[in-house]
Amino acid sequence: MKIDGHCHCGRIAFEAEVDPAAVTICHCTDCQRLTGSAFRANVQALAAQFVLRSGMPKSYVKTAESGNRRRHAFCGDCGTPIYACAVDDPQSYSLRVGTITQRASFLPRRQIWRRSALSWVDVLGAVPASDKG
Ligand SMILES: [Zn+2]
Ligand SMILES: [Zn+2]
């Protein structure tokens, strides 16, 4: 599926080809902190199928407990997370689902790092809700 996306201020824009049924939800504590939220939703794009249309993201290289290093790209103006990739010669990009225009038609395929998932993520349906803020 052909998709496009951009950061909140619009300076960074991209296009890619992704499998809309292959979203991964990550509950790791790094994703919680880096998103400022409960979990992160990602979809993979092969490097050959990812094109940056405008802007140049800033990046932060995260070193995991395992020693593995990942480049986290974000908009230097509005702070929107855009993708993560290998530090050298990336073969794929882990796109942040919330930045993608077509995200409402995506489905998660798996959850990882469940051991640090916040206890309430599975019972959101029971939390009082309103259609707007
Ligand atoms: Zn921006
Ligand atoms: Zn994570």
Coordinates of C-alpha atoms and ligand atoms in Angstrom, one line a residue:
M1 CA 0.0 0.0 0.0
K2 CA 1.3 3.4 -1.0
I3 CA 1.3 5.9 2.0
D4 CA 2.4 9.4 2.8
G5 CA 3.0 11.1 6.0
H6 CA 4.3 14.3 7.6
C7 CA 5.2 15.8 11.0
H8 CA 2.9 18.1 12.9
C9 CA 4.5 21.3 11.6
G10 CA 4.7 19.9 8.0
R11 CA 8.4 20.5 7.5
I12 CA 9.2 16.8 7.2
A13 CA 7.2 14.8 4.6
F14 CA 7.7 11.3 3.2
E15 CA 6.2 8.6 1.1
A16 CA 6.5 4.8 1.3
E17 CA 5.1 1.4 0.4
V18 CA 4.0 -0.6 3.5
D19 CA 1.9 -3.6 4.5
P20 CA -1.0 -2.0 6.3
A21 CA -1.7 -5.2 8.2
A22 CA 1.8 -5.4 9.6
V23 CA 1.9 -2.8 12.4
T24 CA 3.9 -3.7 15.5
I25 CA 3.0 -2.3 18.9
C26 CA 6.0 -1.9 21.2
H27 CA 5.5 -1.6 24.9
C28 CA 9.2 -1.3 25.9
T29 CA 10.1 1.4 28.4
D30 CA 12.3 3.2 25.8
C31 CA 9.3 3.6 23.5
Q32 CA 7.2 4.8 26.4
R33 CA 9.7 7.5 27.2
L34 CA 10.6 8.4 23.7
T35 CA 6.9 8.8 22.6
G36 CA 5.8 10.3 25.9
S37 CA 2.9 7.8 25.7
A38 CA 1.9 4.2 26.7
F39 CA 3.3 2.4 23.7
R40 CA 4.6 2.9 20.1
A41 CA 3.0 1.8 16.9
N42 CA 5.4 1.1 14.0
V43 CA 5.2 -0.1 10.4
Q44 CA 8.2 -1.2 8.4
A45 CA 9.2 0.2 5.0
L46 CA 12.1 -1.2 3.0
A47 CA 14.8 1.4 2.3
A48 CA 14.1 1.2 -1.4
Q49 CA 10.4 2.0 -0.8
F50 CA 10.9 5.0 1.5
V51 CA 11.4 8.5 0.1
L52 CA 11.9 11.7 2.2
R53 CA 9.9 14.4 0.2
S54 CA 10.8 17.4 2.3
G55 CA 12.9 18.5 5.2
M56 CA 15.8 16.8 7.0
P57 CA 15.0 15.1 10.3
K58 CA 17.3 15.5 13.3
S59 CA 18.4 12.2 14.9
Y60 CA 19.1 10.7 18.2
V61 CA 21.1 7.5 18.4
K62 CA 19.7 5.2 21.1
T63 CA 21.9 2.5 22.6
A64 CA 19.8 -0.4 23.9
E65 CA 20.6 -2.6 26.9
S66 CA 21.9 -5.1 24.4
G67 CA 24.3 -2.6 23.0
N68 CA 22.3 -2.4 19.8
R69 CA 22.3 1.1 18.4
R70 CA 19.3 2.7 16.5
R71 CA 18.9 6.0 14.8
H72 CA 15.7 7.7 15.9
A73 CA 14.7 10.5 13.5
F74 CA 12.4 13.4 14.5
C75 CA 11.4 16.8 13.3
G76 CA 13.8 19.4 14.9
D77 CA 11.1 22.0 14.8
C78 CA 8.0 20.3 16.2
G79 CA 9.5 17.2 17.8
T80 CA 7.3 14.6 16.0
P81 CA 9.0 11.2 15.9
I82 CA 9.3 10.1 12.2
Y83 CA 11.2 6.8 12.0
A84 CA 13.9 4.6 13.5
C85 CA 16.6 2.8 11.4
A86 CA 20.0 1.2 11.6
V87 CA 22.8 3.7 12.3
D88 CA 24.8 2.6 9.2
D89 CA 23.4 1.8 5.8
P90 CA 19.8 1.2 6.8
Q91 CA 17.9 -1.5 4.9
S92 CA 14.5 -0.6 6.3
Y93 CA 12.8 2.2 8.2
S94 CA 10.4 1.7 11.2
L95 CA 7.8 4.4 10.5
R96 CA 5.8 5.9 13.3
V97 CA 2.2 5.1 12.5
G98 CA 0.8 8.3 13.9
T99 CA 2.6 10.4 11.2
I100 CA 1.0 8.4 8.3
T101 CA -2.1 9.9 6.6
Q102 CA -3.7 6.5 6.0
R103 CA -3.1 5.2 9.5
A104 CA -6.8 4.6 10.2
S105 CA -6.8 1.6 7.7
F106 CA -3.8 -0.1 9.4
L107 CA -4.0 -3.1 11.8
P108 CA -1.6 -4.3 14.4
R109 CA -0.1 -7.7 13.8
R110 CA 1.9 -8.2 17.0
Q111 CA 2.8 -6.7 20.3
I112 CA 6.4 -6.8 21.7
W113 CA 7.9 -6.1 25.1
R114 CA 4.5 -7.0 26.8
R115 CA 6.4 -7.4 30.1
S116 CA 6.5 -3.6 30.5
A117 CA 3.0 -2.9 29.1
L118 CA 1.0 -0.6 31.2
S119 CA -1.7 -2.5 33.1
W120 CA -4.6 -0.5 31.6
V121 CA -3.8 -0.8 27.8
D122 CA -6.1 -3.9 27.5
V123 CA -9.1 -2.3 29.1
L124 CA -9.3 1.0 27.4
G125 CA -12.8 0.1 26.1
A126 CA -14.1 0.3 29.7
V127 CA -12.7 3.8 30.3
P128 CA -15.3 6.7 30.0
A129 CA -15.0 8.2 26.5
S130 CA -16.1 11.2 24.5
D131 CA -15.9 11.7 20.7
K132 CA -14.0 15.0 21.0
G133 CA -11.7 16.5 23.7
Ligands
ZN1 ZN 7.7 19.3 12.2
ZN2 ZN 10.1 -0.2 22.0

